[in-house]
């Protein structure tokens, strides 16, 4: 039910204990493959011509349970209820470590769900265009990302307000001023002073702040809007770090975000995907940058077609070396006659077919399995192009926190003990 925001009666406001129990229950609904949907989902199982699917599984009492609702329905249900939790926290003016912890959990869940449901987003757009009821059951990326942006903004403000409440901002400013006055001292003395200041930094009060700041930066890389859907130039990209403590600015999470942005802005597709594939990139960080995969692939293809001569280029080479589709389907290299990950033949075919479709959507000419660079000019593909739809990538799926049997470790991900 919708939350009452204006002058709510005390009876409808939940206490901290109630809110914590609510969030734990909500995240538990994301569990394993055999979980039955709760009663709240009964009305979501059937829309339009879609029939309710059931799964008969024997239990101790011999009863049957419904098949779990798809992740899109669970995500919509959770995000709506979590929004109510945030409203209750805001109405009561909660601003402590407990509030920060809950907001951090919501951010992790939202980032993971946005990636895992990227293909479901296209079904939502199709349902809207065809006016089918299935749209209610699919993922609305625009609204989801909008709520994620608000949560990150609220969390950033909570970090700031909490530091002010603890009297840490003034101390940090004093430390920075003292350091500036000592620039003329010997380098060894400055180093000792910096190390002392680092130990005094209040950012240690929030150990997950670098992680959250990193997500916020990664989702605002694009000067044409980024994952958060707003125009973000270089100034705004770094503006979020204005009040961040020095220890946060020097954290590996922020350093990684700046490296990824540099590779993206320069169009260095090889460096960009190498960073995503590297061990320093976590599952949630990869989920954040996943939004930019189509853009950087288009940019790489546009540049290469512009500088190549008339010599035909094999489509497989374009798919692997330019579009980096190996991150989606897997490695296609052979060593000494031994196949690498997966069926190399099937992977090659998938890369070839996908690269061909992408090139054709860009107006390029394909003949005999080769791309002819100078036959036709490059044009930006249509927004509705099926070939350029953002899909899940194997390189990211491999980073996901899963158990044997394919169970996704949602609780560990939300807690921050895995996937970050």
Tab-separated table of C-alpha atoms in Angstrom:
chain	number	residue	atom	x	y	z
A	1	UNK	CA	0.000	0.000	0.000
A	2	UNK	CA	1.239	3.578	-0.662
A	3	UNK	CA	2.990	5.264	2.200
A	4	UNK	CA	1.456	8.323	3.866
A	5	UNK	CA	4.006	11.126	3.783
A	6	UNK	CA	2.081	14.241	4.918
A	7	UNK	CA	1.397	14.212	8.680
A	8	UNK	CA	1.298	10.437	9.077
A	9	UNK	CA	-0.313	9.021	12.232
A	10	UNK	CA	2.138	7.413	14.658
A	11	UNK	CA	0.469	4.023	14.192
A	12	UNK	CA	1.764	3.701	10.607
A	13	UNK	CA	5.373	4.683	11.358
A	14	UNK	CA	7.693	1.731	11.869
A	15	UNK	CA	10.409	1.652	14.505
A	16	UNK	CA	14.033	0.836	13.807
A	17	UNK	CA	13.508	-2.742	14.882
A	18	UNK	CA	10.498	-3.096	12.599
A	19	UNK	CA	12.343	-1.557	9.643
A	20	UNK	CA	15.319	-3.842	10.143
A	21	UNK	CA	13.097	-6.928	10.308
A	22	UNK	CA	11.290	-5.716	7.184
A	23	UNK	CA	14.469	-5.382	5.153
A	24	UNK	CA	15.772	-8.765	6.274
A	25	UNK	CA	12.491	-10.381	5.275
A	26	UNK	CA	12.480	-8.643	1.896
A	27	UNK	CA	16.010	-9.750	1.040
A	28	UNK	CA	15.170	-13.297	2.117
A	29	UNK	CA	12.557	-13.384	-0.651
A	30	UNK	CA	15.382	-13.289	-3.184
A	31	UNK	CA	16.611	-16.722	-2.032
A	32	UNK	CA	17.175	-19.966	-3.884
A	33	UNK	CA	15.562	-21.575	-6.874
A	34	UNK	CA	12.908	-23.511	-4.956
A	35	UNK	CA	11.456	-20.673	-2.874
A	36	UNK	CA	7.713	-20.212	-3.264
A	37	UNK	CA	6.401	-16.672	-3.853
A	38	UNK	CA	4.633	-15.058	-0.898
A	39	UNK	CA	0.954	-14.196	-0.969
A	40	UNK	CA	1.653	-10.608	-2.095
A	41	UNK	CA	2.783	-11.915	-5.491
A	42	UNK	CA	-0.333	-13.913	-6.277
A	43	UNK	CA	-1.787	-11.027	-8.267
A	44	UNK	CA	1.440	-10.649	-10.241
A	45	UNK	CA	1.668	-14.200	-11.555
A	46	UNK	CA	-0.769	-13.683	-14.415
A	47	UNK	CA	-1.023	-10.711	-16.820
A	48	UNK	CA	-2.666	-10.547	-20.236
A	49	UNK	CA	-2.294	-13.827	-22.080
A	50	UNK	CA	0.420	-15.029	-19.728
A	51	UNK	CA	-0.725	-18.119	-17.847
A	52	UNK	CA	0.110	-18.833	-14.283
A	53	UNK	CA	2.894	-21.385	-14.068
A	54	UNK	CA	3.089	-23.817	-11.210
A	55	UNK	CA	5.661	-26.290	-10.128
A	56	UNK	CA	4.582	-29.394	-8.265
A	57	UNK	CA	7.243	-30.298	-5.767
A	58	UNK	CA	6.671	-32.953	-3.157
A	59	UNK	CA	6.889	-31.792	0.406
A	60	UNK	CA	6.504	-33.529	3.705
A	61	UNK	CA	2.765	-32.889	3.629
A	62	UNK	CA	2.401	-33.831	-0.023
A	63	UNK	CA	1.313	-30.314	-1.045
A	64	UNK	CA	2.506	-28.352	-4.046
A	65	UNK	CA	3.979	-24.871	-4.231
A	66	UNK	CA	4.011	-22.265	-6.972
A	67	UNK	CA	7.046	-21.678	-9.113
A	68	UNK	CA	9.033	-18.683	-7.843
A	69	UNK	CA	8.174	-15.432	-9.555
A	70	UNK	CA	10.798	-14.156	-12.026
A	71	UNK	CA	13.456	-11.815	-10.708
A	72	UNK	CA	11.778	-8.868	-12.441
A	73	UNK	CA	8.656	-9.268	-10.307
A	74	UNK	CA	10.624	-9.843	-7.141
A	75	UNK	CA	12.794	-6.811	-7.857
A	76	UNK	CA	9.769	-4.577	-8.473
A	77	UNK	CA	8.139	-5.831	-5.290
A	78	UNK	CA	11.265	-5.312	-3.185
A	79	UNK	CA	12.130	-1.910	-4.585
A	80	UNK	CA	8.613	-0.631	-3.885
A	81	UNK	CA	8.750	-1.857	-0.287
A	82	UNK	CA	12.296	-0.586	0.222
A	83	UNK	CA	11.161	2.838	-0.930
A	84	UNK	CA	8.640	2.761	1.916
A	85	UNK	CA	11.456	1.887	4.314
A	86	UNK	CA	13.448	4.911	3.122
A	87	UNK	CA	10.417	7.140	3.579
A	88	UNK	CA	9.946	5.953	7.159
A	89	UNK	CA	13.615	6.612	7.924
A	90	UNK	CA	13.389	10.079	6.393
A	91	UNK	CA	10.174	10.981	8.243
A	92	UNK	CA	11.752	10.112	11.577
A	93	UNK	CA	15.001	11.898	10.794
A	94	UNK	CA	17.233	8.869	11.300
A	95	UNK	CA	20.863	9.807	10.679
A	96	UNK	CA	23.181	7.285	12.256
A	97	UNK	CA	25.357	4.332	11.319
A	98	UNK	CA	22.329	2.053	11.261
A	99	UNK	CA	20.638	4.244	8.630
A	100	UNK	CA	23.790	4.331	6.527
A	101	UNK	CA	24.084	0.545	6.688
A	102	UNK	CA	20.519	0.059	5.408
A	103	UNK	CA	21.018	2.525	2.560
A	104	UNK	CA	24.241	0.777	1.543
A	105	UNK	CA	22.384	-2.541	1.367
A	106	UNK	CA	19.715	-0.990	-0.849
A	107	UNK	CA	22.352	0.386	-3.224
A	108	UNK	CA	24.030	-3.002	-3.635
A	109	UNK	CA	20.732	-4.709	-4.353
A	110	UNK	CA	19.702	-2.050	-6.881
A	111	UNK	CA	23.028	-2.126	-8.749
A	112	UNK	CA	22.973	-5.919	-9.079
A	113	UNK	CA	19.298	-6.041	-10.103
A	114	UNK	CA	19.815	-3.386	-12.780
A	115	UNK	CA	22.433	-5.541	-14.483
A	116	UNK	CA	20.704	-8.896	-14.010
A	117	UNK	CA	17.496	-7.488	-15.530
A	118	UNK	CA	19.086	-5.604	-18.442
A	119	UNK	CA	17.512	-7.918	-21.019
A	120	UNK	CA	14.143	-7.768	-19.262
A	121	UNK	CA	14.193	-4.011	-19.816
A	122	UNK	CA	13.723	-4.557	-23.547
A	123	UNK	CA	10.676	-6.725	-22.891
A	124	UNK	CA	9.269	-3.857	-20.852
A	125	UNK	CA	9.712	-1.448	-23.772
A	126	UNK	CA	8.087	-3.935	-26.142
A	127	UNK	CA	5.163	-4.431	-23.783
A	128	UNK	CA	4.611	-0.685	-23.556
A	129	UNK	CA	4.672	-0.263	-27.340
A	130	UNK	CA	2.207	-3.135	-27.840
A	131	UNK	CA	-0.005	-2.125	-24.879
A	132	UNK	CA	0.153	-5.521	-23.204
A	133	UNK	CA	-0.299	-6.089	-19.489
A	134	UNK	CA	3.041	-7.877	-19.289
A	135	UNK	CA	4.693	-4.460	-18.884
A	136	UNK	CA	3.693	-4.443	-15.234
A	137	UNK	CA	5.682	-7.602	-14.613
A	138	UNK	CA	8.914	-6.519	-16.295
A	139	UNK	CA	11.788	-4.268	-15.345
A	140	UNK	CA	11.458	-0.511	-15.792
A	141	UNK	CA	15.090	0.530	-15.943
A	142	UNK	CA	14.365	4.268	-16.049
A	143	UNK	CA	12.395	4.303	-12.802
A	144	UNK	CA	14.760	1.843	-11.162
A	145	UNK	CA	17.856	3.918	-11.952
A	146	UNK	CA	16.064	7.093	-10.870
A	147	UNK	CA	15.384	5.594	-7.452
A	148	UNK	CA	18.962	4.313	-7.277
A	149	UNK	CA	20.259	7.824	-7.975
A	150	UNK	CA	18.087	9.227	-5.181
A	151	UNK	CA	19.325	6.554	-2.787
A	152	UNK	CA	22.964	7.318	-3.607
A	153	UNK	CA	22.343	11.039	-3.174
A	154	UNK	CA	20.672	10.455	0.182
A	155	UNK	CA	23.509	8.193	1.278
A	156	UNK	CA	26.146	10.754	0.295
A	157	UNK	CA	24.306	13.398	2.308
A	158	UNK	CA	24.089	11.037	5.274
A	159	UNK	CA	27.865	10.604	5.215
A	160	UNK	CA	28.281	14.371	5.216
A	161	UNK	CA	25.673	15.029	7.920
A	162	UNK	CA	27.025	12.277	10.107
A	163	UNK	CA	30.523	13.744	9.952
A	164	UNK	CA	29.156	17.162	10.846
A	165	UNK	CA	27.252	15.662	13.756
A	166	UNK	CA	30.406	13.997	15.016
A	167	UNK	CA	32.377	17.227	14.643
A	168	UNK	CA	34.745	15.605	12.166
A	169	UNK	CA	34.446	18.056	9.274
A	170	UNK	CA	36.046	20.899	11.198
A	171	UNK	CA	38.872	18.630	12.332
A	172	UNK	CA	39.505	17.440	8.786
A	173	UNK	CA	39.534	21.013	7.464
A	174	UNK	CA	42.022	21.973	10.168
A	175	UNK	CA	44.288	19.068	9.254
A	176	UNK	CA	44.223	20.055	5.578
A	177	UNK	CA	44.992	23.696	6.473
A	178	UNK	CA	47.908	22.671	8.644
A	179	UNK	CA	49.253	20.496	5.872
A	180	UNK	CA	49.040	23.384	3.387
A	181	UNK	CA	50.999	25.640	5.748
A	182	UNK	CA	53.754	23.056	6.022
A	183	UNK	CA	54.408	22.673	2.288
A	184	UNK	CA	57.785	24.312	2.705
A	185	UNK	CA	58.944	21.761	5.263
A	186	UNK	CA	61.214	18.877	4.456
A	187	UNK	CA	59.690	16.024	2.477
A	188	UNK	CA	60.214	13.581	5.319
A	189	UNK	CA	58.377	15.808	7.761
A	190	UNK	CA	55.523	16.272	5.280
A	191	UNK	CA	55.271	12.534	4.823
A	192	UNK	CA	55.058	12.000	8.573
A	193	UNK	CA	52.404	14.697	8.856
A	194	UNK	CA	50.367	13.136	6.036
A	195	UNK	CA	50.519	9.730	7.666
A	196	UNK	CA	49.372	11.241	10.942
A	197	UNK	CA	46.494	13.047	9.227
A	198	UNK	CA	45.447	9.849	7.462
A	199	UNK	CA	45.081	8.099	10.808
A	200	UNK	CA	42.903	10.951	12.066
A	201	UNK	CA	40.616	11.066	9.024
A	202	UNK	CA	36.935	10.625	9.946
A	203	UNK	CA	36.280	8.527	6.822
A	204	UNK	CA	37.261	5.502	8.894
A	205	UNK	CA	33.866	5.955	10.538
A	206	UNK	CA	32.296	4.728	7.262
A	207	UNK	CA	34.397	1.891	5.829
A	208	UNK	CA	32.018	1.392	2.889
A	209	UNK	CA	32.039	5.019	1.755
A	210	UNK	CA	34.741	4.497	-0.923
A	211	UNK	CA	32.684	1.636	-2.339
A	212	UNK	CA	29.515	3.738	-2.570
A	213	UNK	CA	31.315	6.792	-3.921
A	214	UNK	CA	32.881	4.556	-6.554
A	215	UNK	CA	29.475	3.292	-7.713
A	216	UNK	CA	28.208	6.851	-7.941
A	217	UNK	CA	31.149	7.899	-10.099
A	218	UNK	CA	30.938	4.863	-12.374
A	219	UNK	CA	27.282	5.503	-13.055
A	220	UNK	CA	27.923	9.137	-14.020
A	221	UNK	CA	30.798	8.720	-16.485
A	222	UNK	CA	28.996	9.557	-19.698
A	223	UNK	CA	28.871	13.262	-20.604
A	224	UNK	CA	25.591	12.504	-22.424
A	225	UNK	CA	23.814	11.265	-19.354
A	226	UNK	CA	25.475	8.140	-18.046
A	227	UNK	CA	23.635	5.391	-16.255
A	228	UNK	CA	21.881	7.922	-14.025
A	229	UNK	CA	20.291	9.618	-17.010
A	230	UNK	CA	21.617	13.173	-16.527
A	231	UNK	CA	24.184	15.226	-18.390
A	232	UNK	CA	27.391	14.908	-16.438
A	233	UNK	CA	30.488	16.716	-17.556
A	234	UNK	CA	33.907	16.307	-16.031
A	235	UNK	CA	33.184	18.952	-13.392
A	236	UNK	CA	30.009	17.292	-12.139
A	237	UNK	CA	31.668	13.899	-12.307
A	238	UNK	CA	34.191	15.017	-9.697
A	239	UNK	CA	31.828	17.335	-7.792
A	240	UNK	CA	30.494	14.382	-5.834
A	241	UNK	CA	33.947	14.044	-4.290
A	242	UNK	CA	34.100	17.637	-3.080
A	243	UNK	CA	33.302	16.784	0.527
A	244	UNK	CA	34.887	13.346	0.515
A	245	UNK	CA	37.730	12.822	3.007
A	246	UNK	CA	41.241	12.376	1.686
A	247	UNK	CA	41.278	8.688	2.597
A	248	UNK	CA	38.255	8.161	0.352
A	249	UNK	CA	39.858	10.048	-2.523
A	250	UNK	CA	42.963	7.879	-2.240
A	251	UNK	CA	41.037	4.605	-2.019
A	252	UNK	CA	41.390	1.843	-4.650
A	253	UNK	CA	37.681	2.173	-5.500
A	254	UNK	CA	38.014	5.820	-6.527
A	255	UNK	CA	41.268	5.123	-8.374
A	256	UNK	CA	39.548	2.360	-10.356
A	257	UNK	CA	36.632	4.648	-11.229
A	258	UNK	CA	39.001	7.289	-12.577
A	259	UNK	CA	40.879	4.704	-14.667
A	260	UNK	CA	37.656	3.428	-16.195
A	261	UNK	CA	36.488	6.951	-16.973
A	262	UNK	CA	39.813	7.801	-18.628
A	263	UNK	CA	39.609	4.701	-20.834
A	264	UNK	CA	35.985	5.427	-21.702
A	265	UNK	CA	36.522	9.100	-22.525
A	266	UNK	CA	39.523	8.295	-24.734
A	267	UNK	CA	37.694	5.490	-26.527
A	268	UNK	CA	40.336	2.967	-25.522
A	269	UNK	CA	38.139	-0.105	-25.845
A	270	UNK	CA	40.983	-2.523	-25.085
A	271	UNK	CA	41.917	-0.750	-21.848
A	272	UNK	CA	38.261	-0.362	-20.882
A	273	UNK	CA	37.422	-4.061	-21.166
A	274	UNK	CA	40.751	-5.120	-19.678
A	275	UNK	CA	39.846	-3.115	-16.573
A	276	UNK	CA	36.437	-4.795	-16.427
A	277	UNK	CA	38.030	-8.235	-16.762
A	278	UNK	CA	40.726	-7.516	-14.183
A	279	UNK	CA	40.625	-8.741	-10.604
A	280	UNK	CA	40.478	-5.184	-9.298
A	281	UNK	CA	36.976	-4.891	-10.789
A	282	UNK	CA	34.312	-6.404	-8.533
A	283	UNK	CA	30.957	-7.773	-9.638
A	284	UNK	CA	29.065	-4.658	-8.560
A	285	UNK	CA	31.592	-2.330	-10.201
A	286	UNK	CA	31.219	-4.316	-13.429
A	287	UNK	CA	27.435	-3.995	-13.114
A	288	UNK	CA	27.813	-0.208	-12.951
A	289	UNK	CA	29.962	0.097	-16.092
A	290	UNK	CA	27.877	-2.436	-18.028
A	291	UNK	CA	25.587	0.397	-19.156
A	292	UNK	CA	28.413	1.826	-21.246
A	293	UNK	CA	29.295	-1.300	-23.220
A	294	UNK	CA	27.185	-0.408	-26.298
A	295	UNK	CA	28.478	3.177	-26.389
A	296	UNK	CA	32.164	2.302	-26.293
A	297	UNK	CA	31.668	-0.498	-28.817
A	298	UNK	CA	29.993	1.915	-31.221
A	299	UNK	CA	32.784	4.407	-30.725
A	300	UNK	CA	35.456	1.761	-31.358
A	301	UNK	CA	33.732	0.543	-34.521
A	302	UNK	CA	33.285	4.111	-35.809
A	303	UNK	CA	36.944	4.958	-35.285
A	304	UNK	CA	38.262	1.764	-36.844
A	305	UNK	CA	36.082	2.076	-39.948
A	306	UNK	CA	37.260	5.658	-40.335
A	307	UNK	CA	40.988	4.833	-40.248
A	308	UNK	CA	41.035	1.479	-42.065
A	309	UNK	CA	41.810	1.321	-45.760
A	310	UNK	CA	39.807	-0.691	-48.308
A	311	UNK	CA	41.287	-4.023	-47.221
A	312	UNK	CA	38.496	-6.375	-46.091
A	313	UNK	CA	38.561	-7.328	-42.426
A	314	UNK	CA	37.220	-10.661	-41.178
A	315	UNK	CA	34.020	-10.256	-39.166
A	316	UNK	CA	35.418	-12.485	-36.413
A	317	UNK	CA	38.375	-10.131	-36.052
A	318	UNK	CA	36.017	-7.172	-35.796
A	319	UNK	CA	33.956	-9.003	-33.191
A	320	UNK	CA	36.901	-9.874	-30.971
A	321	UNK	CA	39.453	-7.108	-31.519
A	322	UNK	CA	37.104	-4.140	-31.996
A	323	UNK	CA	33.752	-4.945	-30.395
A	324	UNK	CA	35.299	-7.182	-27.728
A	325	UNK	CA	32.426	-9.668	-27.900
A	326	UNK	CA	34.680	-12.213	-26.241
A	327	UNK	CA	33.550	-10.620	-22.978
A	328	UNK	CA	29.963	-11.623	-23.788
A	329	UNK	CA	30.425	-15.105	-25.218
A	330	UNK	CA	33.816	-16.237	-23.874
A	331	UNK	CA	37.351	-16.670	-25.155
A	332	UNK	CA	37.719	-17.925	-28.738
A	333	UNK	CA	41.457	-18.556	-28.877
A	334	UNK	CA	42.934	-22.008	-29.362
A	335	UNK	CA	46.319	-23.049	-28.018
A	336	UNK	CA	48.048	-26.110	-29.431
A	337	UNK	CA	44.791	-27.472	-30.771
A	338	UNK	CA	43.196	-27.309	-27.332
A	339	UNK	CA	39.970	-25.423	-26.953
A	340	UNK	CA	39.702	-22.755	-24.350
A	341	UNK	CA	36.619	-21.894	-22.366
A	342	UNK	CA	33.416	-23.434	-23.741
A	343	UNK	CA	32.790	-24.740	-27.246
A	344	UNK	CA	35.104	-22.682	-29.413
A	345	UNK	CA	33.113	-23.348	-32.571
A	346	UNK	CA	29.848	-22.204	-31.055
A	347	UNK	CA	31.508	-19.145	-29.552
A	348	UNK	CA	33.044	-18.189	-32.894
A	349	UNK	CA	29.660	-18.492	-34.585
A	350	UNK	CA	27.986	-16.359	-31.908
A	351	UNK	CA	30.687	-13.692	-32.225
A	352	UNK	CA	30.476	-13.728	-36.024
A	353	UNK	CA	26.673	-13.504	-36.138
A	354	UNK	CA	26.487	-10.774	-33.512
A	355	UNK	CA	29.297	-8.695	-35.070
A	356	UNK	CA	27.642	-9.013	-38.479
A	357	UNK	CA	24.299	-7.831	-37.132
A	358	UNK	CA	25.938	-4.910	-35.322
A	359	UNK	CA	27.853	-3.826	-38.426
A	360	UNK	CA	24.772	-4.040	-40.664
A	361	UNK	CA	22.763	-1.925	-38.199
A	362	UNK	CA	25.526	0.695	-38.516
A	363	UNK	CA	25.117	0.778	-42.291
A	364	UNK	CA	28.356	-1.101	-43.018
A	365	UNK	CA	28.783	-3.661	-45.795
A	366	UNK	CA	29.441	-7.347	-45.077
A	367	UNK	CA	30.435	-9.664	-47.928
A	368	UNK	CA	31.790	-13.212	-47.756
A	369	UNK	CA	32.332	-13.055	-43.998
A	370	UNK	CA	34.382	-9.848	-44.291
A	371	UNK	CA	33.645	-6.229	-43.421
A	372	UNK	CA	34.326	-3.772	-46.254
A	373	UNK	CA	35.313	-0.553	-44.451
A	374	UNK	CA	35.092	1.950	-47.310
A	375	UNK	CA	32.003	0.674	-49.111
A	376	UNK	CA	29.485	2.558	-46.990
A	377	UNK	CA	29.839	5.179	-44.248
A	378	UNK	CA	29.205	4.477	-40.572
A	379	UNK	CA	25.834	5.624	-39.225
A	380	UNK	CA	24.583	5.472	-35.674
A	381	UNK	CA	22.193	2.551	-35.222
A	382	UNK	CA	18.582	3.194	-34.276
A	383	UNK	CA	17.637	3.193	-30.614
A	384	UNK	CA	15.357	0.229	-31.305
A	385	UNK	CA	18.137	-1.815	-32.907
A	386	UNK	CA	17.944	-5.365	-31.580
A	387	UNK	CA	21.606	-6.023	-32.369
A	388	UNK	CA	22.783	-3.269	-30.022
A	389	UNK	CA	20.561	-4.161	-27.095
A	390	UNK	CA	22.624	-4.344	-23.919
A	391	UNK	CA	22.792	-7.962	-22.805
A	392	UNK	CA	24.377	-9.843	-19.957
A	393	UNK	CA	28.078	-10.533	-20.396
A	394	UNK	CA	29.895	-13.681	-19.427
A	395	UNK	CA	32.836	-11.737	-18.021
A	396	UNK	CA	30.482	-10.107	-15.506
A	397	UNK	CA	28.498	-13.246	-14.730
A	398	UNK	CA	31.731	-15.003	-13.792
A	399	UNK	CA	32.318	-12.384	-11.099
A	400	UNK	CA	28.883	-12.933	-9.544
A	401	UNK	CA	28.771	-14.422	-6.026
A	402	UNK	CA	27.208	-17.819	-6.652
A	403	UNK	CA	27.259	-21.198	-4.955
A	404	UNK	CA	27.458	-24.649	-6.457
A	405	UNK	CA	24.183	-25.393	-8.158
A	406	UNK	CA	23.739	-21.849	-9.467
A	407	UNK	CA	22.265	-20.255	-6.349
A	408	UNK	CA	22.884	-16.525	-6.285
A	409	UNK	CA	24.243	-15.380	-2.914
A	410	UNK	CA	21.911	-12.423	-2.497
A	411	UNK	CA	22.346	-12.111	1.251
A	412	UNK	CA	26.134	-12.040	0.985
A	413	UNK	CA	25.929	-9.507	-1.838
A	414	UNK	CA	23.587	-7.182	0.023
A	415	UNK	CA	25.631	-7.444	3.222
A	416	UNK	CA	28.778	-6.515	1.344
A	417	UNK	CA	30.624	-9.735	2.165
A	418	UNK	CA	30.709	-10.790	-1.510
A	419	UNK	CA	30.596	-9.180	-4.942
A	420	UNK	CA	32.143	-5.840	-3.940
